[in-house]
Tab-separated table of C-alpha atoms and ligand atoms in Angstrom:
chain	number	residue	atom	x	y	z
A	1	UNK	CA	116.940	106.344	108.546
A	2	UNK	CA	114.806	104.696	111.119
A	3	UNK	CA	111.273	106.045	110.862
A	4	UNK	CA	108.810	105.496	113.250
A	5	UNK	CA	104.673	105.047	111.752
A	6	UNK	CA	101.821	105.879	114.028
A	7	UNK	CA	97.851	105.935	113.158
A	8	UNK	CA	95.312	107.781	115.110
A	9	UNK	CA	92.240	109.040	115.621
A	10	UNK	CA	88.675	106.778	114.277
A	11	UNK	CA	89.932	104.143	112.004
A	12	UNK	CA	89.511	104.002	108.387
A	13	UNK	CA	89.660	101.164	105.413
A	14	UNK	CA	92.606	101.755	104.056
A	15	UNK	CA	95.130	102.636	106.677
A	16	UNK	CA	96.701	99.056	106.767
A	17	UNK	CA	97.434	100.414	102.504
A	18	UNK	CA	99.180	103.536	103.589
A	19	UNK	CA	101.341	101.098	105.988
A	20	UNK	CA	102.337	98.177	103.938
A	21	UNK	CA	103.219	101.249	100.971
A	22	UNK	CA	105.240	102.969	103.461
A	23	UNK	CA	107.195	100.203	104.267
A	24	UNK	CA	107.386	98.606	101.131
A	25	UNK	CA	109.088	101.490	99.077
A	26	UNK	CA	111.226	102.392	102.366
A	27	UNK	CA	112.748	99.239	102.742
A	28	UNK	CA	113.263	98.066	99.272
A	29	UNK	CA	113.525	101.075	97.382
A	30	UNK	CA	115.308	103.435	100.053
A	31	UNK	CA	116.829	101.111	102.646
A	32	UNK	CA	114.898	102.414	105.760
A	33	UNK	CA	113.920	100.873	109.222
A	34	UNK	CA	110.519	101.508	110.222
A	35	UNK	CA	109.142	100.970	113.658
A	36	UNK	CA	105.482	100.722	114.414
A	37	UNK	CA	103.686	102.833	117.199
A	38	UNK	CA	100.502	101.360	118.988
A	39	UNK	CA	97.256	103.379	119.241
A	40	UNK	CA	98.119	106.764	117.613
A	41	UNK	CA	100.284	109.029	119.699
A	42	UNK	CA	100.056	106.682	122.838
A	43	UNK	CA	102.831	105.032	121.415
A	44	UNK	CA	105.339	107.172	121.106
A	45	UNK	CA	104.115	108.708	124.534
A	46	UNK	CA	104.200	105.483	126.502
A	47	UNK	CA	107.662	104.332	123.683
A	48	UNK	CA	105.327	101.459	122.862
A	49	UNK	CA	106.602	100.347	119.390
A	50	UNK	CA	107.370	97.532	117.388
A	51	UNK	CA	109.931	96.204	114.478
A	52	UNK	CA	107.532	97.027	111.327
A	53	UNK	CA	109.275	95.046	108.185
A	54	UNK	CA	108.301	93.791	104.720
A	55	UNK	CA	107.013	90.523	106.427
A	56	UNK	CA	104.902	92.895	108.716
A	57	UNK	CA	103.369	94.045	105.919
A	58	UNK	CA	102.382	91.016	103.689
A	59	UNK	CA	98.629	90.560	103.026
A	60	UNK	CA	97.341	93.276	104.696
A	61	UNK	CA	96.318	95.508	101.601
A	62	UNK	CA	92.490	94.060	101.832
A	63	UNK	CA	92.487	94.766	105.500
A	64	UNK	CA	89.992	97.410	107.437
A	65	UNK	CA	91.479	98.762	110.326
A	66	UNK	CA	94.927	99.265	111.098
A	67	UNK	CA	97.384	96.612	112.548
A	68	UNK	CA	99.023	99.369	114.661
A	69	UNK	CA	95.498	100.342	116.445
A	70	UNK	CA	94.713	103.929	117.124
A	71	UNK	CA	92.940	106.197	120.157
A	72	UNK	CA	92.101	109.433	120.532
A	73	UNK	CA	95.261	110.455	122.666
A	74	UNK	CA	95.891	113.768	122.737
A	75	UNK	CA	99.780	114.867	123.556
A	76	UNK	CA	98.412	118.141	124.292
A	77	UNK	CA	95.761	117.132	126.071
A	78	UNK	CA	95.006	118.209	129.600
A	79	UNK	CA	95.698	114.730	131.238
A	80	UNK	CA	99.054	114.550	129.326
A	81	UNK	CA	102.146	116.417	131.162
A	82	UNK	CA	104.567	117.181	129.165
A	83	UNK	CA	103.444	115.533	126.144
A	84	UNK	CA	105.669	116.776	123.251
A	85	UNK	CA	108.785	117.027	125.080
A	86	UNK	CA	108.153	112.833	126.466
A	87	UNK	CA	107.316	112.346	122.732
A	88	UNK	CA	111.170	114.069	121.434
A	89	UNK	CA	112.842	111.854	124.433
A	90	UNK	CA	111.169	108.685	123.734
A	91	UNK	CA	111.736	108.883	119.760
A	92	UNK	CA	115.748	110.118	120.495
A	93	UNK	CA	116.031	106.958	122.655
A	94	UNK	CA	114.585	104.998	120.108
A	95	UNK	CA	116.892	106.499	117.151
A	96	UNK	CA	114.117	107.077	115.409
A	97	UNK	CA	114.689	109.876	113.011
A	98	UNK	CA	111.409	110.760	112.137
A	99	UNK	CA	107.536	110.018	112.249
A	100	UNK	CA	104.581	109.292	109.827
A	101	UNK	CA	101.256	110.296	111.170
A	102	UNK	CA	98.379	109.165	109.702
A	103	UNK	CA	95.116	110.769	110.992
A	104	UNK	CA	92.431	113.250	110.918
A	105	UNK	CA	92.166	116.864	112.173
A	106	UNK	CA	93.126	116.180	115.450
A	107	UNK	CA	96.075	113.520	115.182
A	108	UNK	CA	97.560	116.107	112.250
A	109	UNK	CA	96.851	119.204	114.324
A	110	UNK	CA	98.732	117.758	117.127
A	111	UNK	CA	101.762	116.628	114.497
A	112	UNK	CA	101.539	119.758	112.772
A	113	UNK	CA	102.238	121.335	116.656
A	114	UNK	CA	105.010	118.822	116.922
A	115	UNK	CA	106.470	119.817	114.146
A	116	UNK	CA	106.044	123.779	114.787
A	117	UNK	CA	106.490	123.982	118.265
A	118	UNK	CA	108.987	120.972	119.308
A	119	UNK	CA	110.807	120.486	116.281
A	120	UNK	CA	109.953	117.110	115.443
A	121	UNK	CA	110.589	115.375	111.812
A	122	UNK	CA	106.487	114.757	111.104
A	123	UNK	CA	105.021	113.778	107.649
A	124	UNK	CA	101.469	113.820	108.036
A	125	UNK	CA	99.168	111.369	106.011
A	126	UNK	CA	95.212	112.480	106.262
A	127	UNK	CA	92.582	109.737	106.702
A	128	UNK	CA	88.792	109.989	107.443
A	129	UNK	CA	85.643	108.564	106.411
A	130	UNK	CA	84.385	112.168	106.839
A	131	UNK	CA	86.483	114.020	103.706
A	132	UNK	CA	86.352	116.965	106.120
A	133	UNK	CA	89.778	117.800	105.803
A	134	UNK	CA	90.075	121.180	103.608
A	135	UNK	CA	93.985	120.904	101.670
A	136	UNK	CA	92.656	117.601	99.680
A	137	UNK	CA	89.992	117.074	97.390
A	138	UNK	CA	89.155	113.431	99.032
A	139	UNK	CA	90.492	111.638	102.335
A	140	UNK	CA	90.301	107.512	101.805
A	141	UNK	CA	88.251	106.093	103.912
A	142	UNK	CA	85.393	108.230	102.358
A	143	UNK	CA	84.731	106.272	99.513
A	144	UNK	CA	84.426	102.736	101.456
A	145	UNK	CA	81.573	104.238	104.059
A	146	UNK	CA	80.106	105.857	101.236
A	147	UNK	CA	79.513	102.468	99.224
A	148	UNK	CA	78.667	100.677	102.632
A	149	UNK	CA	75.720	103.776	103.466
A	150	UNK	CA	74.371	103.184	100.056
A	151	UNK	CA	74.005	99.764	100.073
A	152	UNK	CA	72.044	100.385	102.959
A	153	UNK	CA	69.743	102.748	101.494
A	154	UNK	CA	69.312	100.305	98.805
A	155	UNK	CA	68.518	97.499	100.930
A	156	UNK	CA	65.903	99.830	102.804
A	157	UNK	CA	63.873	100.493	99.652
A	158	UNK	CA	62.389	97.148	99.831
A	159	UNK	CA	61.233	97.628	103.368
A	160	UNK	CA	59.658	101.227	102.796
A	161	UNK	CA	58.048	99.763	99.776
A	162	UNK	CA	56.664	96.864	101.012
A	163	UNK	CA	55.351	98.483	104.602
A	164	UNK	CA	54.905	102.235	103.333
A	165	UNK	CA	57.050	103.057	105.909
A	166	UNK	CA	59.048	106.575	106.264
A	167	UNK	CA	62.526	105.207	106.492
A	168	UNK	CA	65.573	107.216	108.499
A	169	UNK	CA	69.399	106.351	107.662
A	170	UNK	CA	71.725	108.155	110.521
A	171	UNK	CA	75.189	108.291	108.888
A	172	UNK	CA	78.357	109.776	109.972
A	173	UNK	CA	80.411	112.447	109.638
A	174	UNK	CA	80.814	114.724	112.307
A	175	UNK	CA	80.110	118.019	111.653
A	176	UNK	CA	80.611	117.845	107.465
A	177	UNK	CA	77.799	116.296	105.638
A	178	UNK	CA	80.080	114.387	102.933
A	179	UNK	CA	78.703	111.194	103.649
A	180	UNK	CA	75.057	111.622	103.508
A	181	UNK	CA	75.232	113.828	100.700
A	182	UNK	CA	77.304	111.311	98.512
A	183	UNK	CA	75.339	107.980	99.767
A	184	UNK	CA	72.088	110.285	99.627
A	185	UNK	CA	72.594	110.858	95.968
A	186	UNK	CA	73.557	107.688	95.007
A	187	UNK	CA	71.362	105.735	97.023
A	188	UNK	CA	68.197	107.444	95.649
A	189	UNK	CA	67.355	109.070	98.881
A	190	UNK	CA	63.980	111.216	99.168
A	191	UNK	CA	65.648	113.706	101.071
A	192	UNK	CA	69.125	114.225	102.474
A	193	UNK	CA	69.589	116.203	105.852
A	194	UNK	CA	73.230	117.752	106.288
A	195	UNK	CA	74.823	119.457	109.457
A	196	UNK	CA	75.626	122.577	106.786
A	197	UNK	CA	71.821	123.282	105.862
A	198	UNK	CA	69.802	123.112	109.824
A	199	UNK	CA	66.225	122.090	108.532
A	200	UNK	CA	62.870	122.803	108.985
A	201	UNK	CA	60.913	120.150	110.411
A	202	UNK	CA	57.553	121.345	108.657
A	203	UNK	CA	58.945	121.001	105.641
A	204	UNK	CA	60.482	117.762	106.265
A	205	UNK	CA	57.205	116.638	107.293
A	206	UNK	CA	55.886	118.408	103.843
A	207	UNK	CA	58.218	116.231	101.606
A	208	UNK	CA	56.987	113.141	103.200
A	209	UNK	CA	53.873	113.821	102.508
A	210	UNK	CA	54.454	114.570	99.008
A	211	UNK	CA	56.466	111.401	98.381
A	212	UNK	CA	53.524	109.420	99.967
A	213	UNK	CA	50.812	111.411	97.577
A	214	UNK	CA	52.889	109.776	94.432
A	215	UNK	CA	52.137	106.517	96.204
A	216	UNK	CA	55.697	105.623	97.263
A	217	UNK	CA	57.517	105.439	100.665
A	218	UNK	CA	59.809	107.823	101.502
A	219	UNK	CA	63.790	107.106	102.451
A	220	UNK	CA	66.097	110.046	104.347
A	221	UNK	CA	69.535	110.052	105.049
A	222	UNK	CA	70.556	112.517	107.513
A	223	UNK	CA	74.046	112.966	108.692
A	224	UNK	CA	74.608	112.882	112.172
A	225	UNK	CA	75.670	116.065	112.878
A	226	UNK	CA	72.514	117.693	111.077
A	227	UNK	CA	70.124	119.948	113.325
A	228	UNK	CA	66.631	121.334	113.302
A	229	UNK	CA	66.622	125.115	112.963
A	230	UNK	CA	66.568	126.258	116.642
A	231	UNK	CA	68.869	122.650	117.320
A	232	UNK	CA	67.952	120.089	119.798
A	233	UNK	CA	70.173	119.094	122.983
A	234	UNK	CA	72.961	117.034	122.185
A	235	UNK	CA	75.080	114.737	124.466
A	236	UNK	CA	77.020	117.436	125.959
A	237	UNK	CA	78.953	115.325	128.525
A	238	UNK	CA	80.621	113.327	126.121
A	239	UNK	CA	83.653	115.054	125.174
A	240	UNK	CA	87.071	112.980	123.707
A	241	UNK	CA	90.092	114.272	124.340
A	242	UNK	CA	90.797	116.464	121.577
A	243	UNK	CA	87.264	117.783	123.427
A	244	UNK	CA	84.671	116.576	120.408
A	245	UNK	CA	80.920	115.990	121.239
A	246	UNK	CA	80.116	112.303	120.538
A	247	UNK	CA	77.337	113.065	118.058
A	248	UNK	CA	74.217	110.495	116.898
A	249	UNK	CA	70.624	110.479	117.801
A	250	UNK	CA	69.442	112.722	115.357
A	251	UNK	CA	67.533	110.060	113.556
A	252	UNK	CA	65.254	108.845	115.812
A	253	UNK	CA	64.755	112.689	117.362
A	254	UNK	CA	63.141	112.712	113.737
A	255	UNK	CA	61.352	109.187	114.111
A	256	UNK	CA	59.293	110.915	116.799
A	257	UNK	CA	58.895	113.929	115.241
A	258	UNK	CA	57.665	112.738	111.714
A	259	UNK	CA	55.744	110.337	113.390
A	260	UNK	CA	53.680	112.305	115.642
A	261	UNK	CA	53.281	115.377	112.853
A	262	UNK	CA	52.306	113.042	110.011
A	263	UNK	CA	50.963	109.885	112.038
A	264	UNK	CA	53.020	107.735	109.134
A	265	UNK	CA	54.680	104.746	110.910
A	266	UNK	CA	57.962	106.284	110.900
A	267	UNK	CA	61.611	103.765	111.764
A	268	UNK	CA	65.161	104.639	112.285
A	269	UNK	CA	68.417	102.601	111.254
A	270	UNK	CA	71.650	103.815	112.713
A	271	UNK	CA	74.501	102.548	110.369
A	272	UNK	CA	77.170	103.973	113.310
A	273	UNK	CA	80.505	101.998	112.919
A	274	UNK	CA	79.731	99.613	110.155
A	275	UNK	CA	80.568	102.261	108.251
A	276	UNK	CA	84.261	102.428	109.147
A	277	UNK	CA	84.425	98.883	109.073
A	278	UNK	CA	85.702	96.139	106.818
A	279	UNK	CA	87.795	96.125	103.468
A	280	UNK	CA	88.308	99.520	101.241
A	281	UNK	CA	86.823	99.939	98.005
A	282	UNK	CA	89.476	99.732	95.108
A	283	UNK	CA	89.669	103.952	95.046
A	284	UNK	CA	90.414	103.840	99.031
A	285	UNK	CA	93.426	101.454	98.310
A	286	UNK	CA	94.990	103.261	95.473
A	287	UNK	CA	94.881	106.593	96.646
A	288	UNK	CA	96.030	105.142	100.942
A	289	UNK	CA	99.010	103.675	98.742
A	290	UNK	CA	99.564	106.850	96.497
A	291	UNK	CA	99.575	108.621	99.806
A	292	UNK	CA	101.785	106.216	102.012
A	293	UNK	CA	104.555	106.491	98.271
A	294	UNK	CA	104.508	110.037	98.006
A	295	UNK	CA	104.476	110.096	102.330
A	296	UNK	CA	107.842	107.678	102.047
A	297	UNK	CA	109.240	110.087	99.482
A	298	UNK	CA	108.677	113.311	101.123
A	299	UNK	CA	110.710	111.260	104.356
A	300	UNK	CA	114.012	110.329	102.233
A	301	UNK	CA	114.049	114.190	100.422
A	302	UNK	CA	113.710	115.628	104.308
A	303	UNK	CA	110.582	117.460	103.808
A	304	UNK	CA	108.906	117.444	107.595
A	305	UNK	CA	106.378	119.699	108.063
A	306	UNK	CA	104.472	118.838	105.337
A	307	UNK	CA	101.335	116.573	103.968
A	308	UNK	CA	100.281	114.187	101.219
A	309	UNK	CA	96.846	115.829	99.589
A	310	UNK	CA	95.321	114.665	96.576
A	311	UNK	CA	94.719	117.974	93.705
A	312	UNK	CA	92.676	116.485	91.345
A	313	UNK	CA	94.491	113.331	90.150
A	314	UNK	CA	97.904	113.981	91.896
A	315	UNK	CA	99.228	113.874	94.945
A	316	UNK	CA	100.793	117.094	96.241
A	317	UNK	CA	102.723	117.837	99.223
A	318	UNK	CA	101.073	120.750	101.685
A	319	UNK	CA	102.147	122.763	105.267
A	320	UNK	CA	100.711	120.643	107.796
A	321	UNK	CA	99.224	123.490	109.439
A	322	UNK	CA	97.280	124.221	106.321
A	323	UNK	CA	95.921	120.346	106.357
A	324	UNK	CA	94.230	121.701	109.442
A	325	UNK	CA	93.468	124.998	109.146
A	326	UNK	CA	89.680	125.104	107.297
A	327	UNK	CA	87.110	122.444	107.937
A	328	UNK	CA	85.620	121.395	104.666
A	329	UNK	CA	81.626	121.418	104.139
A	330	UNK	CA	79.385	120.681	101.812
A	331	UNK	CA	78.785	124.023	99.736
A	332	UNK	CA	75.221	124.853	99.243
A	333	UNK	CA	75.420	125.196	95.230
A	334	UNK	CA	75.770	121.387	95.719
A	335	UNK	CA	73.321	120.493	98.393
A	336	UNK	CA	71.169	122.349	95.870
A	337	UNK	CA	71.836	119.985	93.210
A	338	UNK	CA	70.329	117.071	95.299
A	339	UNK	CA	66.764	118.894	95.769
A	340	UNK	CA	65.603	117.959	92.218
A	341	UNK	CA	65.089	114.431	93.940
A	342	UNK	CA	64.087	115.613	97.441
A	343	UNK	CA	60.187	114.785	98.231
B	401	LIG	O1	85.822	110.985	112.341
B	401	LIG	C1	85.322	109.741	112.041
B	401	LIG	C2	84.112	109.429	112.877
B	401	LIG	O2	83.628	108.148	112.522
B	401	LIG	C3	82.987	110.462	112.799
B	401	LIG	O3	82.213	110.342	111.648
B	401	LIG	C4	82.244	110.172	114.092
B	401	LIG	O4	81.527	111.303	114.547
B	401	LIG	C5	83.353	109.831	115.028
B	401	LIG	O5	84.450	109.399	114.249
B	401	LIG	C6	82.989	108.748	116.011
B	401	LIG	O6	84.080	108.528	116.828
B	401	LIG	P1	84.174	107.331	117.863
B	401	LIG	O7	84.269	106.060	117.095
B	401	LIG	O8	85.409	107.609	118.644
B	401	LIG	O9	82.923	107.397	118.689
């Protein structure tokens, strides 16, 4: 078969490991072609693809990013005519059989519609640092940002300490609050601030005080989707295409806020991108190559339609439209867990 391999969406360590597994295991295990679209599902839209080989493949395990590139093109989008139909023409010229997606919410929600709806031969593969995708118990990608958040936090200790500063970490995540909550926790974080649990500001402003009458500094992590109760403006003109808010800002809202309430000299670090950036931790690698295997497998037996999750320690196979049918949160039974340190 000749299968064509697209990635989409933010990127996220450990896409270049889904790739090079792909490939590996189709070519010398099953005897497939591959070819490689550029930027997500531009490529196949605009039949921008190249020859992806072994030798395409070679030393790119370690890599962050993906040699493919991605965007945020949406096939359904409202500045795309005709998307799925140019997608089915483009692939049949190409002989390409079928397609491996590798992406979030959107760039699966738009294969799982190609699948449905135009009767396209999709695998999906789900990626994000944000673990917000509900049919697996961890997306890879998460693990990396997680380690790079924490070794922030860690590094900010020695600042709060030393200048009795409060100290704000913005991190990621969208509208799930998997990031902060895991680089929170580990990180030793005085408080973490989630988009699942809108806060009180008073009692933000409470904690700090209480963390500054043991004599110490305190550090929060909020997430970037996280919101006072009664929520503040957020950018509303920036929309992508698959029509997200670009979210962020949130921190130093609360700079000002904790600030003026407590009159503690109160500073805000946005970690932004460096968290998506750079080589995977050892658990994003295995489980982007357990995914791209089992992906590579599910091509060869003919089952479209479907996705790679992870169920506790193996990797299952699942309807694409239930990869994207329930956003996954942070439940409040463990957000509650993390208050024994908060303050
Ligand atoms: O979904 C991954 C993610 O990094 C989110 O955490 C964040 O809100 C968003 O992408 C940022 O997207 P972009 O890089 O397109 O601004």
């Amino acid at each position: 078969m000749r299968i064509g391999l697209l990635t989409g969406g933010g990127d996220c360590p450990g896409l270049n490991a889904v790739i090079r597994a792909v490939v590996r295991k189709g070519v010398e295990v099953f005897g497939h072609e591959f070819v490689g679209y550029r930027d997500g599902w531009r490529g196949p839209l605009e039949n921008e693809a190249r020859p992806l080989g072994v030798p395409e493949v070679r030393g790119i395990l370690p890599r962050g990013g993906t040699i493919l590139g991605s965007s945020r093109t949406n096939p359904f989008g409202d500045s795309v005519e005709d998307g799925a139909r140019t997608i089915a023409a483009n692939l049949e010229a190409a002989g390409v059989d079928g397609l491996i997606a590798i992406g979030g919410e959107d760039t699966l929600g738009a294969a799982s519609r190609l699948y449905s709806e135009a009767g396209l031969n999709v695998i999906g593969v789900p990626k994000t640092i944000d673990n917000d995708l509900g049919a697996t118990d961890y997306t890879f990608g998460f693990d990396t940002a997680v380690n790079i958040a924490m070794e922030a936090i860690d590094r900010l200790h020695t600042t709060a300490d030393s200048h009795h500063r409060v100290l704000i970490v913005e991190v990621m995540g969208r509208h799930a609050g998997w990031i902060a909550f895991h680089a929170g926790l580990a990180g030793g974080a005085n408080l973490i601030l989630i988009p699942e649990q809108p806060f009180d500001i008073e009692r933000v402003c409470e904690l700090v005080g209480r963390r500054y009458d043991a004599h110490f500094a305190p550090i929060l992590v909020v997430a970037e989707g996280a919101q006072p109760i009664g929520g503040v403006p957020q950018g509303e003109g920036n929309l992508d295409a698959f029509g997200h808010i670009r979210l962020g800002g949130i921190a130093h809202w609360l700079e000002g806020e904790i600030e003026r309430r407590t009159g503690k000299e109160t500073r805000a670090t946005v970690l932004g991108h460096v968290q998506r950036g750079g080589t995977p931790t050892a658990f994003d690698r295995v489980l982007a190559t357990r995914f791209g295997l089992h992906a590579i497998d599910a091509v060869d037996d003919g089952r479209w339609g479907k996705m790679t999750a992870l169920r506790g320690t193996e990797i299952e196979l699942v309807d694409l439209t239930e990869a994207t049918a329930e956003l996954k949160t942070v439940p409040a039974e463990l957000y509650a867990e993390a208050e024994t340190f908060f303050g």
